[in-house]
Coordinates of C-alpha atoms and ligand atoms in Angstrom, one line a residue:
M1 CA 38.8 -58.4 215.7
S2 CA 39.2 -60.4 212.5
L3 CA 39.7 -64.1 211.6
L4 CA 40.8 -65.7 208.4
I5 CA 40.1 -69.4 207.8
K6 CA 42.2 -70.6 204.9
N7 CA 41.9 -73.5 202.4
G8 CA 39.1 -75.3 204.1
N9 CA 36.6 -77.7 202.4
I10 CA 33.7 -75.4 202.8
I11 CA 30.4 -77.3 203.1
T12 CA 26.9 -75.8 203.1
A13 CA 23.5 -77.5 202.6
T14 CA 24.0 -77.1 198.9
D15 CA 27.7 -76.4 198.1
N16 CA 31.1 -78.0 198.5
Y17 CA 34.2 -76.1 197.6
I18 CA 37.7 -75.2 198.8
G19 CA 38.2 -71.6 199.9
D20 CA 39.0 -69.0 202.5
I21 CA 36.5 -67.2 204.8
Y22 CA 37.2 -63.8 206.3
I23 CA 35.3 -62.8 209.4
E24 CA 35.4 -59.3 210.8
D25 CA 33.3 -57.8 213.7
G26 CA 31.6 -61.2 214.1
I27 CA 30.2 -61.3 210.5
I28 CA 31.4 -63.2 207.4
K29 CA 32.8 -60.4 205.2
E30 CA 34.3 -62.2 202.3
I31 CA 34.6 -65.7 200.9
G32 CA 37.1 -66.5 198.1
I33 CA 40.3 -68.1 197.0
N34 CA 43.7 -66.9 198.2
L35 CA 42.3 -64.1 200.2
N36 CA 45.0 -61.8 201.5
K37 CA 43.8 -60.1 204.7
D38 CA 45.6 -58.5 207.5
S39 CA 43.7 -60.6 210.0
Y40 CA 44.3 -60.7 213.8
K41 CA 44.3 -64.5 213.5
T42 CA 44.6 -67.1 210.7
I43 CA 43.6 -70.8 210.8
D44 CA 45.0 -73.2 208.3
A45 CA 42.0 -75.5 207.5
K46 CA 43.6 -77.4 204.6
G47 CA 42.2 -81.0 204.6
K48 CA 39.6 -80.0 207.1
I49 CA 35.8 -79.8 206.8
V50 CA 34.4 -76.3 207.4
I51 CA 30.7 -76.2 208.2
P52 CA 28.3 -73.6 209.6
G53 CA 28.2 -73.7 213.4
G54 CA 25.9 -76.5 214.6
I55 CA 22.4 -75.5 215.7
D56 CA 20.6 -77.7 218.3
V57 CA 17.0 -76.7 218.5
H58 CA 16.0 -79.1 221.3
T59 CA 17.7 -78.8 224.6
H60 CA 16.6 -78.7 228.3
L61 CA 19.1 -76.7 230.4
N62 CA 18.1 -76.0 234.0
L63 CA 15.0 -78.2 233.5
D64 CA 13.1 -78.8 236.7
V65 CA 10.9 -81.9 236.5
G66 CA 9.8 -81.8 240.1
I67 CA 11.7 -84.9 241.2
A68 CA 15.0 -83.7 239.8
V69 CA 16.7 -80.8 238.0
A70 CA 18.6 -81.4 234.7
N71 CA 22.3 -81.2 235.7
D72 CA 23.4 -78.7 233.1
D73 CA 22.8 -75.0 233.4
F74 CA 23.4 -72.5 230.6
Y75 CA 27.1 -72.4 231.5
T76 CA 28.0 -76.1 231.6
G77 CA 25.5 -77.1 229.0
T78 CA 26.7 -74.5 226.4
I79 CA 30.3 -75.3 227.1
A80 CA 29.6 -78.9 226.3
A81 CA 27.7 -77.7 223.1
A82 CA 30.7 -75.6 222.1
C83 CA 33.2 -78.4 222.5
G84 CA 31.0 -80.5 220.3
G85 CA 30.7 -78.0 217.5
T86 CA 27.4 -76.3 218.3
T87 CA 27.2 -72.5 218.3
T88 CA 23.4 -71.9 218.9
I89 CA 20.7 -73.7 220.8
V90 CA 17.0 -73.2 221.2
D91 CA 16.1 -74.4 224.6
H92 CA 12.7 -75.7 225.6
M93 CA 11.4 -73.8 228.6
G94 CA 10.2 -75.9 231.5
F95 CA 6.8 -75.5 233.1
G96 CA 6.3 -72.6 235.5
P97 CA 4.0 -72.4 238.5
K98 CA 0.4 -73.6 237.8
G99 CA -1.6 -70.8 236.1
C100 CA 1.4 -68.6 235.3
N101 CA 1.3 -66.4 232.1
L102 CA 3.7 -66.9 229.2
K103 CA 6.0 -64.1 230.1
H104 CA 6.7 -65.7 233.5
Q105 CA 8.9 -68.5 232.0
V106 CA 10.4 -66.1 229.4
D107 CA 11.7 -64.0 232.3
V108 CA 12.9 -67.1 234.3
Y109 CA 14.8 -68.4 231.3
H110 CA 16.5 -65.0 230.5
E111 CA 17.7 -65.0 234.0
Y112 CA 19.0 -68.6 233.7
A113 CA 20.9 -67.8 230.5
K114 CA 22.2 -64.2 230.8
E115 CA 25.9 -63.9 231.8
K116 CA 26.2 -67.7 231.6
A117 CA 25.6 -68.9 228.1
V118 CA 28.8 -69.2 226.1
I119 CA 27.0 -69.8 222.8
D120 CA 24.1 -68.0 221.2
Y121 CA 20.6 -69.1 222.3
S122 CA 16.9 -68.7 222.1
F123 CA 13.9 -70.4 223.8
H124 CA 10.8 -72.2 222.7
G125 CA 7.8 -71.1 224.7
V126 CA 5.8 -73.6 226.6
I127 CA 2.0 -73.9 226.8
Q128 CA 0.7 -75.3 230.0
H129 CA -2.9 -74.1 229.9
I130 CA -5.1 -72.3 227.4
N131 CA -7.5 -69.4 227.9
D132 CA -8.1 -66.1 226.1
D133 CA -5.4 -64.3 228.1
I134 CA -2.8 -66.8 227.0
L135 CA -3.9 -66.7 223.4
N136 CA -3.7 -62.9 223.4
E137 CA -0.4 -62.8 225.2
M138 CA 1.1 -65.1 222.5
E139 CA 1.3 -62.1 220.2
S140 CA 3.7 -60.2 222.3
I141 CA 5.8 -63.3 223.0
V142 CA 6.1 -63.9 219.2
N143 CA 6.5 -60.2 218.1
N144 CA 8.2 -58.4 221.0
E145 CA 10.1 -61.2 222.7
G146 CA 11.2 -62.8 219.4
I147 CA 10.0 -66.3 220.4
P148 CA 7.8 -67.6 217.5
S149 CA 7.7 -71.3 218.5
F150 CA 5.9 -73.0 221.4
K151 CA 5.9 -76.6 222.6
V152 CA 2.7 -78.4 223.6
Y153 CA 2.7 -81.8 225.2
L154 CA 0.1 -84.6 224.6
T155 CA 1.3 -86.4 227.7
Y156 CA 2.9 -85.5 231.1
D157 CA 1.3 -83.3 233.7
Y158 CA 0.4 -80.3 231.6
K159 CA -0.8 -82.2 228.6
L160 CA -3.3 -80.3 226.4
E161 CA -6.6 -81.6 225.1
D162 CA -7.3 -81.7 221.4
E163 CA -9.5 -78.6 221.5
E164 CA -6.7 -76.7 223.3
V165 CA -4.1 -77.9 220.8
L166 CA -6.3 -76.6 217.9
K167 CA -6.4 -73.2 219.5
V168 CA -2.6 -73.1 219.8
L169 CA -2.1 -74.2 216.2
K170 CA -4.6 -71.7 214.9
R171 CA -3.2 -68.8 216.9
L172 CA 0.4 -69.5 216.0
K173 CA -0.5 -69.8 212.3
E174 CA -2.1 -66.3 212.6
L175 CA 1.0 -64.9 214.2
G176 CA 3.4 -66.5 211.7
G177 CA 4.8 -68.9 214.4
I178 CA 5.0 -72.7 214.7
T179 CA 3.7 -75.3 217.1
T180 CA 6.1 -77.9 218.2
V181 CA 4.6 -81.1 219.7
H182 CA 5.6 -83.9 222.0
C183 CA 3.6 -86.7 220.3
E184 CA 2.7 -89.6 222.6
N185 CA -0.8 -90.9 223.4
H186 CA -1.4 -90.2 227.1
G187 CA -4.2 -92.7 227.7
S188 CA -2.2 -95.6 226.3
I189 CA 0.9 -94.8 228.4
K190 CA -1.2 -94.6 231.5
F191 CA -3.0 -97.9 230.7
L192 CA 0.2 -99.7 230.0
K193 CA 2.2 -98.3 232.9
D194 CA -0.6 -99.3 235.3
Y195 CA -0.6 -102.8 233.8
Y196 CA 3.2 -103.3 234.3
I197 CA 3.3 -101.7 237.8
N198 CA 0.2 -103.7 239.0
N199 CA 2.0 -106.9 237.8
N200 CA 5.2 -106.0 239.6
L201 CA 7.0 -105.5 236.3
K202 CA 9.1 -102.5 237.2
S203 CA 12.6 -102.8 235.8
P204 CA 13.8 -100.4 233.0
K205 CA 13.0 -102.9 230.3
Y206 CA 9.3 -102.2 230.8
H207 CA 9.8 -98.5 230.0
P208 CA 9.8 -99.1 226.2
L209 CA 7.0 -101.6 226.5
S210 CA 4.8 -99.0 228.2
R211 CA 5.4 -96.6 225.3
P212 CA 5.3 -98.8 222.1
V213 CA 5.6 -97.2 218.7
E214 CA 1.9 -97.0 218.3
V215 CA 1.8 -94.6 221.2
E216 CA 3.8 -92.2 219.0
G217 CA 2.1 -93.1 215.8
E218 CA -1.3 -92.3 217.0
A219 CA -0.3 -88.9 218.4
V220 CA 1.7 -88.0 215.2
N221 CA -1.3 -88.9 213.0
R222 CA -3.7 -87.0 215.3
M223 CA -1.5 -83.9 215.3
I224 CA -1.2 -83.9 211.5
N225 CA -5.0 -84.1 211.3
L226 CA -5.5 -81.4 213.8
A227 CA -3.1 -79.1 212.0
K228 CA -5.0 -79.8 208.8
I229 CA -8.3 -78.8 210.4
V230 CA -7.0 -75.3 211.2
D231 CA -6.0 -74.4 207.7
D232 CA -2.8 -76.5 207.5
A233 CA -1.2 -74.7 210.5
P234 CA 2.6 -75.2 210.6
L235 CA 3.5 -78.2 212.8
Y236 CA 6.9 -79.4 214.1
I237 CA 7.1 -82.9 215.6
V238 CA 9.9 -83.2 218.1
H239 CA 12.0 -86.2 218.8
L240 CA 10.5 -88.6 216.3
S241 CA 11.6 -92.1 217.0
S242 CA 9.5 -94.6 215.0
E243 CA 8.9 -95.8 211.5
I244 CA 5.1 -95.7 212.1
G245 CA 5.3 -92.0 213.0
L246 CA 7.5 -91.3 210.0
N247 CA 5.0 -93.1 207.7
Y248 CA 2.2 -90.7 208.8
I249 CA 4.5 -87.8 208.1
K250 CA 5.4 -89.1 204.6
T251 CA 1.7 -89.4 203.8
A252 CA 1.2 -85.8 205.0
H253 CA 4.0 -84.6 202.8
E254 CA 2.6 -86.5 199.8
K255 CA -0.6 -84.4 200.3
G256 CA 1.5 -81.2 200.5
E257 CA 0.9 -80.6 204.2
N258 CA 2.9 -78.2 206.4
V259 CA 4.6 -80.6 208.8
Y260 CA 8.3 -80.7 209.9
A261 CA 9.9 -83.6 211.8
E262 CA 13.0 -83.7 214.0
T263 CA 14.8 -86.8 215.2
C264 CA 17.7 -87.2 217.6
P265 CA 21.0 -89.1 217.6
Q266 CA 19.8 -91.5 220.2
Y267 CA 17.1 -92.8 217.9
L268 CA 19.6 -93.2 215.0
V269 CA 22.4 -94.8 216.9
L270 CA 21.0 -96.8 219.9
D271 CA 18.4 -99.5 220.2
D272 CA 16.1 -100.8 222.9
S273 CA 18.5 -103.6 223.9
K274 CA 20.0 -100.9 226.1
Y275 CA 17.1 -101.4 228.6
E276 CA 18.2 -104.9 229.3
I277 CA 21.7 -104.1 230.5
E278 CA 22.4 -105.5 234.0
N279 CA 22.8 -103.4 237.2
N280 CA 19.9 -101.2 236.2
E281 CA 22.1 -99.5 233.6
G282 CA 18.9 -99.3 231.5
L283 CA 17.9 -96.3 233.6
K284 CA 20.4 -94.3 231.6
Y285 CA 18.2 -94.7 228.6
I286 CA 14.9 -93.8 230.2
M287 CA 13.7 -91.1 227.9
S288 CA 10.4 -90.4 226.1
P289 CA 9.9 -91.6 223.5
P290 CA 12.1 -94.6 224.3
L291 CA 14.8 -96.2 222.1
R292 CA 13.4 -98.4 219.4
K293 CA 14.4 -101.3 217.1
Q294 CA 16.8 -101.5 214.2
R295 CA 13.9 -101.4 211.8
D296 CA 13.0 -97.9 213.2
I297 CA 16.6 -96.8 213.1
D298 CA 16.9 -97.7 209.4
A299 CA 13.6 -96.0 208.6
L300 CA 14.7 -92.8 210.3
W301 CA 18.0 -92.6 208.4
K302 CA 16.0 -93.1 205.2
G303 CA 13.5 -90.5 206.3
I304 CA 16.4 -88.0 206.6
N305 CA 17.7 -88.9 203.2
D306 CA 14.2 -88.6 201.6
G307 CA 13.7 -85.2 203.2
H308 CA 10.8 -86.2 205.5
I309 CA 12.9 -85.6 208.6
K310 CA 14.2 -82.0 208.5
T311 CA 16.3 -81.7 211.6
I312 CA 18.5 -83.6 214.0
A313 CA 18.5 -82.1 217.5
T314 CA 19.5 -83.7 220.8
D315 CA 16.7 -83.4 223.5
H316 CA 19.7 -83.0 225.8
C317 CA 18.2 -83.5 229.3
P318 CA 21.0 -84.8 231.6
F319 CA 20.1 -86.5 234.9
A320 CA 22.9 -88.1 236.9
F321 CA 22.9 -91.9 236.7
N322 CA 24.3 -92.3 240.2
K323 CA 21.7 -89.9 241.8
D324 CA 18.7 -88.8 239.8
K325 CA 18.2 -91.8 237.7
Q326 CA 18.3 -94.0 240.8
L327 CA 14.9 -92.7 241.7
G328 CA 13.7 -95.3 239.2
K329 CA 15.8 -98.2 240.5
D330 CA 12.8 -100.1 241.9
D331 CA 10.2 -98.7 239.6
F332 CA 10.9 -97.4 236.1
T333 CA 8.0 -94.9 236.3
K334 CA 9.8 -93.0 239.0
C335 CA 12.9 -92.3 236.9
P336 CA 13.3 -88.8 235.5
N337 CA 13.0 -88.9 231.7
G338 CA 15.9 -87.7 229.6
A339 CA 19.5 -88.2 228.6
P340 CA 22.5 -86.1 227.7
G341 CA 23.9 -85.6 224.1
I342 CA 24.5 -81.9 223.4
E343 CA 28.2 -82.4 222.8
E344 CA 28.0 -85.8 221.0
R345 CA 25.5 -84.7 218.2
I346 CA 27.8 -83.3 215.6
P347 CA 30.6 -86.0 216.0
L348 CA 28.0 -88.8 216.0
I349 CA 26.1 -87.7 213.0
F350 CA 29.2 -86.9 211.1
S351 CA 30.7 -90.3 211.9
E352 CA 27.6 -92.5 211.8
G353 CA 26.0 -90.5 209.0
V354 CA 28.6 -89.1 206.6
M355 CA 31.6 -91.4 207.3
K356 CA 29.4 -94.5 207.1
N357 CA 27.8 -93.2 203.8
R358 CA 24.3 -93.1 205.3
I359 CA 23.8 -89.4 204.4
S360 CA 25.8 -86.9 202.2
I361 CA 27.9 -84.2 203.8
N362 CA 25.5 -81.6 202.5
K363 CA 22.6 -83.4 204.1
F364 CA 24.5 -83.4 207.4
V365 CA 24.8 -79.6 207.2
E366 CA 21.2 -79.3 206.1
V367 CA 19.8 -81.2 209.1
C368 CA 22.2 -80.1 211.8
C369 CA 22.6 -76.4 210.8
T370 CA 20.6 -75.0 208.0
N371 CA 17.1 -76.4 208.4
P372 CA 17.0 -75.7 212.2
A373 CA 17.9 -72.1 211.4
K374 CA 15.3 -71.8 208.6
I375 CA 12.4 -73.5 210.5
F376 CA 13.0 -71.5 213.6
G377 CA 13.5 -68.0 212.2
M378 CA 17.3 -67.5 212.4
Y379 CA 18.3 -67.9 208.7
P380 CA 20.5 -66.6 207.1
K381 CA 22.0 -65.0 210.2
K382 CA 22.7 -68.5 211.4
G383 CA 22.9 -71.9 209.7
T384 CA 24.9 -71.2 206.6
I385 CA 28.3 -69.8 205.4
Q386 CA 27.7 -66.8 203.3
V387 CA 28.7 -63.1 203.2
G388 CA 26.6 -61.3 205.8
S389 CA 25.9 -64.3 208.0
D390 CA 27.3 -64.5 211.6
G391 CA 30.8 -65.8 211.6
D392 CA 29.7 -69.1 213.2
I393 CA 31.9 -71.9 212.0
T394 CA 32.8 -75.4 213.1
I395 CA 35.9 -77.0 211.7
I396 CA 36.0 -80.8 211.7
D397 CA 39.1 -82.9 211.3
P398 CA 37.8 -86.0 209.4
N399 CA 40.9 -88.1 210.3
I400 CA 40.6 -87.9 214.1
E401 CA 39.4 -91.2 215.6
K402 CA 38.0 -91.0 219.1
I403 CA 36.1 -93.2 221.5
L404 CA 33.3 -91.3 223.3
K405 CA 33.8 -91.3 227.0
A406 CA 31.9 -89.4 229.7
E407 CA 35.1 -88.4 231.4
E408 CA 36.3 -86.5 228.3
L409 CA 33.0 -84.8 227.7
H410 CA 32.0 -81.5 229.3
S411 CA 28.4 -81.9 230.3
N412 CA 27.9 -81.8 234.1
V413 CA 26.6 -85.3 234.2
D414 CA 28.2 -88.7 235.1
Y415 CA 27.5 -90.6 232.0
T416 CA 27.0 -90.5 228.2
P417 CA 24.5 -92.9 226.5
Y418 CA 27.2 -93.2 223.8
E419 CA 30.0 -94.5 226.0
G420 CA 32.5 -96.6 224.0
I421 CA 31.2 -95.6 220.6
K422 CA 34.1 -95.0 218.2
V423 CA 33.7 -91.9 216.0
K424 CA 35.7 -90.9 213.0
G425 CA 35.9 -87.1 212.6
Y426 CA 35.8 -84.6 215.4
P427 CA 35.4 -80.8 215.7
I428 CA 38.7 -79.1 216.3
Y429 CA 37.6 -75.5 216.2
T430 CA 34.2 -74.0 217.2
I431 CA 34.0 -70.3 216.2
L432 CA 31.1 -68.1 217.3
R433 CA 30.8 -64.6 215.7
G434 CA 34.5 -64.7 214.8
E435 CA 35.7 -65.8 218.2
I436 CA 37.3 -69.2 218.7
I437 CA 35.4 -70.6 221.7
A438 CA 36.5 -74.2 221.6
K439 CA 39.7 -75.9 220.3
D440 CA 40.7 -79.5 220.3
N441 CA 38.1 -80.5 222.9
N442 CA 38.9 -77.6 225.2
F443 CA 36.6 -74.7 225.9
I444 CA 38.5 -71.4 225.5
G445 CA 35.6 -69.0 225.2
K446 CA 34.1 -66.6 227.8
K447 CA 31.2 -67.0 230.2
G448 CA 28.3 -64.8 229.1
Y449 CA 29.6 -64.3 225.5
G450 CA 26.4 -66.0 224.2
E451 CA 23.7 -63.7 222.9
F452 CA 20.0 -64.1 222.9
I453 CA 18.7 -64.4 219.3
K454 CA 15.4 -62.6 218.7
R455 CA 13.9 -64.9 216.1
K456 CA 11.7 -64.0 213.2
S457 CA 8.2 -65.3 212.7
K458 CA 6.7 -66.3 209.3
I459 CA 8.6 -69.3 208.2
Ligands
LIG1 O1 12.5 -87.9 228.0 C1 12.6 -86.8 227.6 N1 12.5 -86.6 226.3 N2 12.7 -85.8 228.4 C2 12.8 -84.4 228.1 C3 11.5 -83.8 228.0 C4 10.8 -84.0 226.6 O2 9.8 -84.6 226.6 O3 11.3 -83.5 225.6
LIG2 ZN1 9.2 -84.0 224.5
LIG3 ZN1 12.7 -82.6 225.0

């Protein structure tokens, strides 16, 4: 099969030019001007923006949090991703049974994804306890399974102590992998949650008050210092939400330290006034860390421009507002944490970032496609447009204006946190390894077409 994309505005993290792209057998074979190919299919991309397929390195499909299960599986979730211009995800595995080894969850997640995923995928490992067996087993997960990144949590049920985090950082550095961390100070959250609940302050607006920016700042700073102690081990901070956290990262970068930061559309587009909406609508926005203030939003956009924030991922974790989220209707601490966004990321960042001149179009590609591939061992197979790379392409029509509405999105959930936001520019084609899998907001790919990507270590 072959595909020729003609006359598009081709955008990479560094370049911007008009040209044609020829894809054969799933791989970009030629890029040029006036290519004459006997292709099976041709797309006229004149006036359109042609970028590498989006890469979302933070999703939670099938996530079971005990009180609820995320509403998207690897079929519905990846359909939504495809319709929003994303061609690859790296999903964060959920916790397994207490005491299980690392391979246990790897097997569970392969079972979840195979024959279902419609886009390419990988997983981040999860560390829920540490002992010599786990540290030894990491080698085969990194080298044999092709999973060189793991997430550790500083809060929630399986939070690790500092000594355990040091062991993970050190081991992953030895193996050429990277530690990703959920940075929130557990003791402060517990203290504040207890205070609000004991004083009968239980509505959604107390969720952000129980997790103020200092909760994130302390944990980010601690992680940077812990990584430094173990020979500057590579560190990736997920879902950064605050200026205070960003400032610690900037200081680390000024000292040349090996720390990467990710933020998410919700922290760039929404603020904490959402928790005050009537009828408990604030439950829709219960996620950790919580939404912040305009000052943090402005700082995060600047952090992206200044290169301190390297990626934008979604933390897609959809719980139904009319069912799962209602568990928190009388007590915000009982609400499952997380919100959808896998489909909205590329349109939102293109519209709010590029169209509103907050970031350049090259920066958009860098943070949504190229850096995620580089940091997580998929580059240059994924994340760029060059000869030899996979034929993963998203074509955006910059003239489409659309109002985001849950009923027109594809996630298996009953709301979008971005309901009513007007976006300018929308993906019209999503192409994975040369196959058109979504067109004009419709999924036209095949169940199970997605392939597991064995990722490389040594970033
Ligand atoms: O509230 C959130 N972010 N839920 C998903 C799990 C996590 O911490 O990333
Ligand atoms: Zn997290
Ligand atoms: Zn997450």
